[in-house]
Amino acid sequence: MSEEFFTDHESWTARAALAVLVDDALEDYEISKALRAEELRAADARTALLGDEALLAKIRMIQDRAEAAGPTRRPRIVEAPEVAWLVFAVLLGVGYLALFRAAWPSLPVFLRIFTTAGLLCVLVLSAWLVIRRAPVLLAGSEPGKFGEARFGVEMLRLGDRWDFALREVVLPELRAYLTAHRKCCYGTKLAFDDQQGLYDEEDLLIVPTASAKRLRRIIERADTGAVALGGQRGVGKTTAIQSMRRGLIHGSEAPAPLVVVASAPANYDARDFVLHLHALLCKAVLDLVSEEVGEPTRSRRAAVRTGLRGLANVVISVAIGWGAGGWLWGGSLLAFPGELWQLLTRDWRTPLLLWTSQPTDRRIALIIVGLLALWLVADALTVAGRWLARAYGRGRHAELRELLAESREPLDRIRFLQTHTSGWSGKLTLPAGGDLGRTRSTQRAEQQLTHPEVVASFREFARRSAATMRDTGVTDRLVVAIDELDKIGEQEKAHQLVNDVKGIFGVPGCLFFVAVSDDAVVSFEKRGLAVRDAFDSAFSELVRLEPFTMDESRLWIAKRLPGIQEQFSCLCHCLSGGLPRDLRRTTIDMVDVTTERYQPALSVVAGILVRTELAAKSGAFTGQARGLEHSDALAELWSKLLRIPESGNAVELAALAAELNQGATQDITDEVNRLRWHSSAFVLFSATLLEVFTEALTEARLTDDLHQLAVARRHLALDPHLAWLTLVDFRKARDLALPGTD
């Protein structure tokens, strides 16, 4: 056969696999619900995905990897519930039929009719169970969504990567299709269908930003090294780290990594911080490995207690059965066991006649004894099963059990000084009344480890844990995330902390993420120049988290407030500057407005949110002014700052912004001048928001240039002069009056 045939065959299998994967994805409940909510047709989504050549290329790459790995299909594990149902169905039918045949000759007419009807019901039930459960076991594949077996997976050249292709390739593309074709609502009356996830992050609520995609690629490909997470405060570094811990940023075919999160202390000791990391890693390994191995082996004392408890249950059950049965049997207690045994051995072939030939008291006795016997047999089988499972687990998880022991040992000695004393003494009494004595003791105290020893101990444990869990298939790698390093006020302390702990970086199978400040980002980006500092030498890669774009903010809000109007989403984006933390706060404040007003207008909502910001910032400006040295310029500025809360509309705020900006210079070392720029730029920003977000903001005027207001909001914290210039340019483009002009 020609090479063209094989190429066409590979393309055909890729398209066939993609078609089946898309069909499976469209059956997902969340996807179906989203399609109905957006009023989209499943057939249109299917056609769009099948025509995506990039998606088809991803499927072919997965097929090539599956073939390169060879026939590594995992052995089929027969599920215990399926086998149990089949055994129950067979025993139910066969047992009832045997009893029916044995008791038929001696049954009266009415019982024959009743038992015949029961036989038909039992046979139908048994056949239904066999027909429903047997195909799943015979097919050699997992059951589908509705219980049916799924065939033909091997023919599509995906092998064990079927679930990965569905979960990490097709479903994200389908969600992207839903995002691109989502139904946008426009209007100037605030209304939404429901609110969800305003305080929590869920997988379906995460906005797929470029930074999140890059983090996912790093986790997929890198198994060692240190990565710096940069960006200004509130951009979402902590959220990204928590998403790693919850497994939301993970797209590899391997098991999700074990993530350990630690917060960098403001006042730290390097040795203590590494010990803290070591303890957190030990606890995380203990939790994960204990869950994988199962319940840890009990102590000998606990095993003795369990055995005595089981023996007591047996004795109590036998005593209850003997006493109650003997009393109901009508004979003596001593004769009851013998009579019961003779009756059972004589009539065990015809249990129905055994039951019908006995008086009522003896029937009750038989029920009590039978139930107790069944309970004892079930208890014995349960204990035997546990012992067999434990014995099997010891051999199967030998390496993991060794790792458990190695994880417990550091926890016992970290931050504790262990002291052990041993000795002997003796005394010899002499005949004359004297005595001789000698005492000898030895005291051993474990000395505290030095910082290099602590680092070496952490590296060895991390390397051993990563290798063991990777070899046993528990997890692919370890991830240690150090958060809040950017909150250390002095940059020198942050540099010193990185210098002190970077010795733990570079452990094979262990990836480190560290949240750093903007200054660290700048210093890292200067690499290659004649500048080299702690951050440049410690980190192998930098991921800068950027604020949301306007589309990302609108999508973030739309996921949490379905049916909300786009004008209000843009208002929250501009007020927050696109910073995820501030966007959440602003959205919550906007939702709170609806608790007191029914469908408030855009201008009303904007006025409430802006005036709340003005009140808070006015207090901050006056507080900053109190700390400055008194001067004529400060006194003049002070009187203007006190007018900020009194300004009620956009025109008054724009005029006040011009007054605050009078006399401003480029001298950033002058504290009064810096306060003048901050206050005037923020007041002008507030006035611009009130002028733009009114009922006149129709869909046609909802353009991308509104994002400049969010950019100006971010500049307020870094460079208020640049924020002022950005606002002036925006007002020119929107034909708004410039500050200081009539």
XYZ file of C-alpha atoms in Angstrom:
742
model
C 0.000 0.000 0.000
C 1.146 3.547 -0.735
C 2.209 6.079 1.836
C -0.734 8.259 0.797
C -3.140 5.552 1.958
C -1.635 5.455 5.420
C -1.687 9.272 5.627
C -5.348 9.335 4.634
C -6.069 6.549 7.101
C -4.443 8.526 9.927
C -6.475 11.596 9.006
C -9.636 9.520 8.944
C -8.982 8.044 12.374
C -8.178 11.502 13.761
C -11.430 12.930 12.437
C -13.371 9.912 13.667
C -11.813 10.215 17.125
C -12.572 13.937 17.205
C -16.183 13.298 16.211
C -16.701 10.749 18.976
C -14.976 12.998 21.530
C -17.142 15.974 20.556
C -20.282 13.848 20.860
C -19.212 12.735 24.341
C -18.449 16.333 25.331
C -21.847 17.548 24.118
C -23.509 15.014 26.448
C -21.859 16.659 29.460
C -24.502 18.152 31.746
C -22.757 21.505 32.220
C -22.160 21.869 28.485
C -25.770 21.017 27.661
C -26.999 23.471 30.275
C -24.732 26.227 28.909
C -25.897 25.591 25.345
C -29.518 25.919 26.392
C -28.782 29.062 28.406
C -27.044 30.721 25.443
C -29.691 29.423 23.008
C -27.063 27.684 20.875
C -27.601 24.525 18.824
C -25.444 21.512 19.643
C -25.195 20.711 15.942
C -23.631 24.120 15.235
C -21.079 23.642 18.014
C -20.268 20.173 16.676
C -19.754 21.486 13.151
C -17.505 24.288 14.400
C -15.254 21.960 16.406
C -15.014 19.342 13.664
C -13.912 22.040 11.226
C -11.160 23.340 13.529
C -7.875 22.203 11.993
C -5.878 23.216 15.079
C -8.057 20.996 17.265
C -7.666 18.147 14.772
C -3.875 18.592 14.922
C -3.968 18.269 18.726
C -5.890 14.986 18.422
C -3.329 13.653 15.943
C -0.504 14.591 18.320
C -2.205 12.629 21.116
C -2.659 9.666 18.773
C 1.031 9.767 17.818
C 2.044 9.833 21.497
C -0.253 6.906 22.233
C 1.285 4.870 19.411
C 4.828 5.856 20.400
C 4.167 4.597 23.913
C 3.318 1.186 22.466
C 0.595 -1.218 23.558
C 0.582 -0.073 27.177
C -3.068 -0.606 27.763
C -3.652 -0.930 31.453
C -5.062 -4.267 32.594
C -8.806 -4.247 32.935
C -9.873 -4.124 36.543
C -13.184 -5.823 37.155
C -15.222 -3.691 39.503
C -16.408 -5.486 42.621
C -19.982 -4.092 42.482
C -20.485 -5.495 38.977
C -19.341 -8.953 40.027
C -21.435 -8.788 43.178
C -24.568 -7.962 41.199
C -23.978 -10.872 38.819
C -23.358 -13.308 41.680
C -26.475 -12.071 43.447
C -28.582 -12.508 40.299
C -27.345 -16.069 39.745
C -27.747 -17.094 43.384
C -31.201 -15.558 43.537
C -32.480 -17.456 40.514
C -30.768 -20.781 41.228
C -31.596 -20.726 44.940
C -35.261 -19.951 44.437
C -35.563 -22.614 41.746
C -33.966 -25.229 44.030
C -36.335 -24.370 46.879
C -39.276 -24.412 44.476
C -38.463 -27.892 43.216
C -37.819 -29.319 46.685
C -41.021 -27.979 48.250
C -43.416 -28.410 45.283
C -44.767 -31.922 46.100
C -45.804 -30.963 49.642
C -47.261 -27.514 48.943
C -51.004 -26.862 49.010
C -52.728 -25.351 45.975
C -52.721 -21.700 47.112
C -49.001 -21.860 47.968
C -48.235 -23.417 44.576
C -49.930 -20.515 42.830
C -48.112 -17.979 45.009
C -44.671 -19.587 44.621
C -45.140 -19.963 40.845
C -45.830 -16.240 40.512
C -42.803 -15.555 42.699
C -40.668 -17.795 40.502
C -41.588 -15.814 37.399
C -40.740 -12.527 39.154
C -37.391 -13.872 40.360
C -36.429 -15.195 36.923
C -37.312 -11.869 35.266
C -35.315 -9.924 37.880
C -32.299 -12.218 37.535
C -32.368 -12.054 33.745
C -32.619 -8.248 33.830
C -29.616 -7.992 36.155
C -27.541 -10.315 33.966
C -28.475 -8.502 30.756
C -27.658 -5.109 32.284
C -24.385 -6.001 34.020
C -22.767 -8.684 31.867
C -21.974 -6.534 28.781
C -19.940 -4.126 30.888
C -17.669 -6.933 32.052
C -17.465 -8.698 28.674
C -16.741 -5.522 26.696
C -13.525 -4.812 28.554
C -14.186 -1.071 28.745
C -15.614 1.400 31.150
C -19.376 1.999 31.188
C -20.678 5.041 29.412
C -22.702 7.873 30.814
C -25.955 5.903 30.894
C -24.469 2.547 31.914
C -23.946 1.099 28.418
C -20.523 -0.243 27.431
C -18.415 1.866 25.057
C -16.801 -0.016 22.174
C -14.273 0.911 19.537
C -11.919 3.064 21.604
C -8.831 1.103 20.489
C -9.765 1.591 16.825
C -9.418 5.368 17.225
C -5.712 5.149 18.210
C -6.099 7.033 21.488
C -5.592 4.143 23.917
C -5.387 5.271 27.527
C -5.323 8.930 26.474
C -9.039 9.004 25.668
C -10.089 10.683 28.916
C -7.203 13.145 28.686
C -8.181 14.174 25.159
C -11.784 14.653 26.253
C -11.019 16.529 29.483
C -8.061 18.696 28.459
C -8.520 19.224 24.718
C -12.115 18.946 23.545
C -13.985 20.290 26.580
C -11.821 23.470 26.814
C -12.361 24.106 23.107
C -16.096 23.648 23.552
C -16.098 26.087 26.481
C -14.145 28.558 24.323
C -16.833 28.204 21.646
C -19.488 28.950 24.257
C -17.537 32.014 25.398
C -17.106 33.329 21.859
C -20.803 32.858 21.082
C -22.251 33.834 24.448
C -25.375 35.921 24.433
C -24.631 39.480 25.542
C -27.294 41.556 27.243
C -27.383 45.329 26.911
C -29.330 47.832 28.929
C -29.076 50.554 31.547
C -31.230 48.835 34.191
C -29.259 46.506 36.461
C -30.743 42.995 36.444
C -29.319 39.479 36.398
C -30.686 35.959 36.666
C -28.665 34.621 39.584
C -25.363 35.033 41.398
C -22.817 32.282 41.928
C -19.136 31.966 42.800
C -18.597 35.575 43.890
C -16.410 34.356 46.744
C -15.169 30.973 45.494
C -13.229 29.909 42.430
C -14.521 26.892 40.519
C -13.154 25.200 37.450
C -16.005 26.377 35.240
C -15.712 29.973 36.520
C -12.024 30.481 35.780
C -11.272 32.924 32.966
C -8.639 31.394 30.633
C -6.077 34.208 30.492
C -2.738 34.032 28.710
C -0.906 33.862 32.056
C -3.006 30.887 33.220
C -2.262 29.039 29.972
C 1.456 29.683 30.392
C 1.375 28.408 33.978
C -0.303 25.246 32.750
C 2.422 24.712 30.142
C 5.129 25.186 32.782
C 3.539 22.624 35.107
C 3.220 20.189 32.194
C 6.782 20.369 30.910
C 8.987 21.349 33.872
C 9.797 18.958 36.687
C 12.405 21.049 38.483
C 13.525 24.649 38.879
C 12.082 27.852 40.331
C 9.554 30.143 38.666
C 8.771 33.694 39.765
C 5.161 34.899 39.683
C 5.215 38.655 39.104
C 2.639 41.393 38.796
C 1.246 44.257 40.819
C -0.738 43.756 44.002
C -4.222 42.363 43.443
C -3.470 40.905 40.029
C -4.207 37.362 41.199
C -0.931 35.740 42.245
C -2.485 34.159 45.343
C -5.481 32.987 43.300
C -3.136 31.350 40.800
C -1.280 29.539 43.591
C -4.523 28.356 45.178
C -5.732 27.171 41.773
C -2.574 25.067 41.514
C -3.266 23.579 44.942
C -6.814 22.661 43.960
C -5.680 21.094 40.680
C -7.459 23.653 38.481
C -4.291 24.543 36.543
C -3.237 21.129 35.366
C -3.542 19.689 31.903
C -1.030 16.880 31.844
C -1.872 13.241 31.258
C 0.033 12.394 34.430
C -1.594 12.609 37.872
C -1.991 16.083 39.321
C 1.076 17.311 41.245
C 1.195 17.499 45.010
C 1.114 21.222 45.822
C 2.401 22.662 49.107
C 1.666 26.330 49.810
C 3.560 28.419 52.369
C 3.323 32.125 53.123
C 6.544 34.078 53.382
C 6.868 35.716 56.824
C 7.516 39.444 57.179
C 10.045 38.794 59.968
C 11.768 35.559 59.218
C 14.611 33.289 60.126
C 15.843 31.344 57.101
C 16.436 28.138 59.069
C 12.989 28.235 60.669
C 11.328 28.960 57.339
C 12.975 25.957 55.662
C 11.939 23.821 58.640
C 8.395 25.126 58.190
C 8.474 24.138 54.527
C 9.821 20.717 55.497
C 6.986 20.186 57.984
C 4.344 21.267 55.469
C 5.796 18.915 52.863
C 5.832 16.022 55.346
C 2.170 16.594 56.244
C 1.142 16.826 52.599
C 3.006 13.618 51.730
C 1.451 11.868 54.751
C -2.064 12.892 53.722
C -1.663 11.918 50.078
C 0.207 8.643 50.619
C -2.067 7.563 53.497
C -5.048 8.035 51.223
C -3.347 5.992 48.503
C -2.181 3.193 50.786
C -5.315 3.098 52.899
C -5.691 2.919 56.646
C -2.276 2.655 58.321
C -1.330 -0.490 60.143
C -2.705 -0.530 63.651
C -0.608 -1.082 66.718
C -0.545 -4.409 68.531
C -2.596 -2.987 71.385
C -5.264 -1.759 68.957
C -5.322 -5.169 67.263
C -5.810 -6.891 70.642
C -8.643 -4.518 71.491
C -10.315 -5.222 68.157
C -9.966 -8.975 68.647
C -11.425 -8.846 72.153
C -14.295 -6.711 70.900
C -15.044 -9.235 68.150
C -14.893 -12.126 70.606
C -17.267 -10.299 72.940
C -19.707 -9.790 70.058
C -19.640 -13.504 69.306
C -20.207 -14.470 72.937
C -23.057 -11.979 73.361
C -24.698 -13.095 70.102
C -24.507 -16.780 71.043
C -25.882 -16.016 74.501
C -28.802 -14.021 73.078
C -29.584 -16.692 70.498
C -29.319 -19.492 73.036
C -31.425 -17.776 75.683
C -34.165 -16.395 73.418
C -34.291 -19.524 71.272
C -34.415 -21.897 74.242
C -37.192 -19.888 75.876
C -39.285 -19.840 72.684
C -38.517 -23.467 71.791
C -40.446 -24.698 74.763
C -37.763 -26.995 76.070
C -34.829 -26.638 78.382
C -31.908 -24.406 77.509
C -29.496 -27.348 77.570
C -31.620 -29.424 75.191
C -32.297 -26.575 72.733
C -29.021 -26.719 70.756
C -29.250 -30.491 70.269
C -32.898 -30.431 69.203
C -32.271 -27.571 66.787
C -29.298 -29.366 65.262
C -31.269 -32.590 64.768
C -34.145 -30.709 63.150
C -31.853 -28.848 60.753
C -29.869 -31.932 59.732
C -33.059 -33.907 59.162
C -35.040 -31.360 57.115
C -32.326 -29.193 55.536
C -33.354 -30.368 52.026
C -36.919 -29.074 52.488
C -36.586 -25.746 54.311
C -40.120 -24.679 53.330
C -41.606 -27.765 55.033
C -39.289 -27.144 57.980
C -40.808 -23.700 58.303
C -44.494 -24.644 57.787
C -44.389 -27.666 60.115
C -43.288 -25.674 63.178
C -45.462 -23.774 65.647
C -45.289 -19.983 65.860
C -42.916 -19.854 68.850
C -40.399 -22.106 67.161
C -40.633 -20.069 63.951
C -39.706 -16.946 65.893
C -36.801 -18.836 67.477
C -35.611 -19.920 64.011
C -35.772 -16.317 62.776
C -33.713 -15.044 65.729
C -31.095 -17.759 65.415
C -30.922 -17.345 61.616
C -30.446 -13.588 61.785
C -27.738 -13.875 64.414
C -25.980 -16.581 62.375
C -26.100 -14.425 59.242
C -24.759 -11.438 61.177
C -21.862 -13.496 62.572
C -21.021 -14.933 59.151
C -21.083 -11.454 57.547
C -18.881 -10.079 60.343
C -16.417 -12.941 59.910
C -16.272 -12.414 56.134
C -15.714 -8.674 56.626
C -12.820 -9.268 59.036
C -11.291 -11.836 56.676
C -11.614 -9.423 53.758
C -9.902 -6.664 55.696
C -7.020 -8.932 56.647
C -6.601 -10.110 53.049
C -6.714 -6.537 51.723
C -4.203 -5.420 54.333
C -1.890 -8.318 53.525
C -2.139 -7.544 49.821
C -1.564 -3.843 50.439
C 1.610 -4.469 52.448
C 3.279 -6.075 49.481
C 1.844 -3.743 46.879
C 2.612 -0.474 48.696
C 5.899 -1.383 50.331
C 7.717 1.688 48.977
C 4.894 4.011 49.959
C 4.817 2.606 53.484
C 8.535 3.277 53.787
C 7.864 6.840 52.640
C 5.152 7.155 55.293
C 7.638 6.189 57.979
C 10.192 8.640 56.594
C 7.561 11.400 56.622
C 6.601 10.868 60.256
C 10.164 11.000 61.561
C 10.934 14.641 60.619
C 7.648 15.811 62.121
C 8.676 14.319 65.461
C 11.963 16.171 65.632
C 11.394 19.421 63.739
C 11.559 22.342 66.181
C 11.885 20.044 69.185
C 14.933 19.246 71.227
C 14.852 15.565 72.104
C 16.600 14.522 75.299
C 17.358 10.939 76.305
C 18.870 9.996 79.713
C 20.124 6.555 80.694
C 22.255 5.319 83.614
C 22.726 2.871 86.471
C 23.496 3.033 90.190
C 24.550 0.536 92.776
C 25.092 0.339 96.549
C 27.109 -2.077 98.648
C 26.538 -2.244 102.438
C 29.588 -3.155 104.563
C 29.407 -5.248 107.770
C 30.742 -2.400 109.905
C 27.835 -0.168 108.974
C 29.495 1.638 106.104
C 28.470 1.456 102.481
C 29.936 2.042 99.065
C 27.941 3.393 96.132
C 28.463 4.384 92.545
C 26.178 6.093 90.078
C 26.747 6.611 86.385
C 24.406 8.356 83.927
C 24.598 9.452 80.344
C 22.515 12.267 78.857
C 22.219 12.698 75.111
C 20.543 15.691 73.541
C 19.932 16.025 69.821
C 21.581 19.271 68.769
C 19.704 21.687 66.529
C 20.610 21.393 62.875
C 22.424 24.228 61.210
C 20.939 26.008 58.190
C 23.008 24.012 55.627
C 21.972 20.763 57.341
C 18.318 21.813 57.300
C 18.533 22.618 53.579
C 20.247 19.296 52.843
C 17.608 17.395 54.841
C 14.771 19.131 52.992
C 16.339 18.467 49.587
C 16.875 14.790 50.334
C 13.343 14.276 51.594
C 11.810 16.190 48.657
C 13.905 14.210 46.158
C 13.034 10.879 47.780
C 9.327 11.734 48.007
C 9.099 12.928 44.400
C 10.909 9.855 43.055
C 8.862 7.372 45.111
C 5.480 8.896 44.285
C 6.388 9.181 40.610
C 7.520 5.553 40.421
C 4.382 4.311 42.172
C 2.071 6.473 40.070
C 0.725 8.529 42.987
C 1.681 11.886 41.490
C 3.902 13.230 38.761
C 5.872 15.827 40.740
C 5.934 18.089 43.769
C 5.107 21.783 43.605
C 6.147 24.116 46.429
C 4.572 27.577 46.224
C 5.844 30.443 48.401
C 3.203 33.144 48.542
C 3.171 36.729 49.798
C 6.874 37.381 49.269
C 5.776 40.552 47.488
C 4.193 41.785 50.747
C 7.568 42.205 52.421
C 7.897 45.970 52.561
C 11.665 46.298 52.251
C 13.103 44.993 49.012
C 16.395 44.148 50.724
C 14.626 41.708 53.071
C 12.907 40.014 50.155
C 16.254 39.650 48.365
C 17.819 38.262 51.520
C 15.037 35.699 51.985
C 15.446 34.478 48.408
C 19.204 34.276 48.886
C 18.782 32.238 52.072
C 16.237 29.735 50.781
C 17.302 29.340 47.148
C 19.473 26.440 48.255
C 16.326 24.274 48.302
C 15.639 25.046 44.631
C 16.678 22.628 41.932
C 15.465 19.392 43.559
C 14.732 16.784 40.839
C 10.982 16.300 40.539
C 10.209 19.402 42.621
C 9.026 22.667 41.048
C 9.001 25.934 43.009
C 6.759 28.963 42.460
C 7.435 32.217 44.304
C 5.203 35.311 44.249
C 7.477 38.347 43.842
C 6.984 42.106 43.632
C 7.135 44.405 40.606
C 10.635 45.526 41.603
C 11.783 41.917 41.398
C 10.196 41.636 37.952
C 12.089 44.687 36.767
C 15.367 43.349 38.109
C 14.736 39.961 36.472
C 13.984 41.588 33.126
C 17.360 43.380 33.282
C 19.205 40.068 33.004
C 21.826 40.160 30.320
C 22.795 43.665 31.352
C 25.468 44.514 33.859
C 22.956 43.847 36.611
C 22.604 40.609 38.511
C 20.866 40.161 41.849
C 19.275 37.471 43.987
C 16.163 37.165 41.832
C 18.103 36.852 38.602
C 20.290 34.051 39.969
C 17.490 32.187 41.762
C 14.730 31.916 39.157
C 14.857 30.169 35.826
C 11.653 31.695 34.468
C 9.292 34.594 35.126
C 5.523 34.589 34.616
C 4.033 38.054 34.804
C 0.344 38.068 35.670
C -1.414 40.889 33.893
C -4.707 42.564 34.847
C -7.848 41.535 33.005
C -8.664 43.026 29.666
C -12.168 44.462 29.323
C -13.405 41.294 27.580
C -11.920 39.117 30.336
C -13.573 41.223 33.051
C -16.908 41.063 31.248
C -16.574 37.298 30.949
C -15.591 36.978 34.629
C -18.689 38.890 35.714
C -20.981 37.136 33.210
C -19.969 33.745 34.579
C -21.003 34.825 38.078
C -23.986 37.031 37.231
C -25.701 35.397 34.241
C -27.843 37.791 32.255
C -26.161 40.975 33.489
C -26.013 43.957 31.132
C -22.643 44.679 29.540
C -22.714 48.341 30.582
C -22.505 47.359 34.248
C -19.685 44.887 33.576
C -17.702 47.662 31.890
C -18.369 49.945 34.858
C -16.903 47.371 37.269
C -13.916 46.854 34.969
C -13.128 50.578 34.844
C -13.588 51.074 38.591
C -11.317 48.125 39.444
C -8.703 48.773 36.777
C -9.052 45.144 35.697
C -7.350 43.857 38.848
C -9.115 40.569 39.748
C -9.155 41.255 43.492
C -10.654 44.739 43.080
C -13.013 43.468 40.378
C -14.494 40.994 42.837
C -14.932 43.687 45.483
C -16.518 46.134 43.050
C -18.891 43.473 41.714
C -19.998 42.567 45.222
C -20.608 46.250 46.006
C -22.668 46.536 42.827
C -24.751 43.488 43.758
C -25.376 45.015 47.187
C -27.025 48.005 45.481
C -29.788 45.712 44.194
C -30.724 44.708 47.745
C -32.165 48.181 48.350
C -33.213 49.228 44.829
C -35.117 47.294 42.201
C -33.315 47.363 38.847
C -31.404 50.608 39.504
C -30.322 52.734 36.552
C -26.726 52.838 35.336
C -26.217 56.420 36.499
C -27.543 55.536 39.972
C -25.229 52.534 40.343
C -22.238 54.497 39.034
C -23.013 57.385 41.405
C -23.216 55.089 44.456
C -20.005 53.207 43.654
C -18.043 56.343 42.710
C -19.126 58.300 45.796
C -18.183 55.358 48.001
C -14.703 55.435 46.463
C -14.520 59.211 46.849
C -15.404 59.029 50.540
C -12.704 56.430 51.185
C -10.023 58.230 49.161
C -10.902 61.604 50.668
C -10.127 60.232 54.104
C -6.857 58.807 52.795
C -5.830 62.126 51.215
C -6.569 64.168 54.349
C -4.766 61.581 56.477
C -1.730 61.870 54.237
C -1.874 65.660 54.470
C -1.837 65.540 58.273
C 1.526 63.831 58.186
C 3.165 66.536 56.091
C 4.958 69.627 57.352
C 2.698 72.670 57.458
C 3.107 75.209 54.646
C 1.031 77.733 52.730
C 0.763 75.371 49.743
C -0.449 72.556 51.996
C -3.022 74.811 53.666
C -4.407 75.827 50.289
C -4.511 72.183 49.124
C -6.100 71.104 52.411
C -9.121 73.354 51.913
C -9.677 71.842 48.476
C -9.344 68.260 49.751
C -12.104 68.902 52.275
C -14.472 69.742 49.390
C -14.180 66.318 47.777
C -17.033 64.635 49.730
C -19.253 67.690 49.170
C -19.022 67.602 45.364
C -22.199 65.954 44.163
C -22.056 65.709 40.361
C -19.611 65.246 37.516
C -19.377 68.947 36.647
C -18.419 69.930 40.198
C -15.875 67.099 40.404
C -14.248 68.081 37.090
C -13.949 71.685 38.262
C -12.524 70.561 41.608
C -9.989 68.359 39.803
C -8.756 71.400 37.867
C -8.409 73.378 41.105
C -6.511 70.561 42.817
C -4.141 70.347 39.870
C -3.308 74.071 39.871
C 0.357 74.625 40.584
C 1.341 70.998 40.023
C 4.923 70.480 38.798
C 7.027 67.520 37.714
C 8.947 67.481 41.008
C 7.994 64.089 42.447
C 10.208 64.588 45.516
C 7.861 67.294 46.821
C 5.282 65.563 49.040
C 2.673 68.305 48.598
C 3.097 68.223 44.837
C 2.744 64.438 44.816
C -0.453 64.670 46.894
C -1.766 67.311 44.470
C -1.286 64.947 41.522
C -2.853 61.976 43.321
C -5.950 63.840 44.473
C -6.586 65.727 41.227
C -6.163 62.629 39.043
C -8.508 60.564 41.190
C -11.191 63.271 41.286
C -10.943 63.668 37.498
C -11.224 59.883 37.129
C -14.404 59.896 39.250
C -15.896 62.784 37.259
C -15.179 60.986 33.977
C -16.906 57.820 35.190
C -20.014 59.746 36.183
C -20.112 61.495 32.793
C -19.657 58.307 30.752
C -21.776 55.747 32.599
C -25.217 57.224 32.183
C -28.401 56.093 30.425
C -26.925 57.529 27.183
C -24.306 54.718 27.101
C -25.948 52.561 24.454
C -24.548 49.450 22.825
C -23.100 51.518 19.977
C -21.129 53.711 22.414
C -19.822 50.712 24.356
C -16.488 50.702 22.519
C -13.046 49.381 23.377
C -11.695 52.827 24.261
C -13.452 52.498 27.644
C -10.534 50.286 28.621
C -8.443 53.495 28.877
C -10.371 54.323 32.046
C -9.194 51.033 33.579
C -5.633 51.836 32.478
C -5.898 55.255 34.111
C -7.196 53.605 37.292
C -4.084 51.414 37.420
C -1.805 54.390 36.755
C -3.256 56.181 39.793
C -1.322 53.885 42.120
C 1.956 54.076 40.179
C 2.162 57.366 38.277
C -0.718 59.841 38.891
C 0.719 62.288 36.356
C 0.457 59.605 33.664
C -3.074 58.842 34.867
C -3.994 62.520 34.430
C -2.655 62.565 30.881
C -4.512 59.347 30.035
C -7.768 60.802 31.345
C -7.268 64.032 29.387
C -6.720 62.064 26.165
C -9.823 59.967 26.845
C -11.966 63.048 27.450
C -10.725 64.581 24.195
C -11.679 61.426 22.273
C -15.144 61.389 23.885
C -15.744 65.126 23.388
C -15.902 65.748 27.124
C -14.935 69.091 28.593
C -11.292 69.275 29.585
C -10.461 70.251 33.179
C -9.886 73.976 33.583
C -11.876 74.962 30.481
C -15.399 76.336 30.358
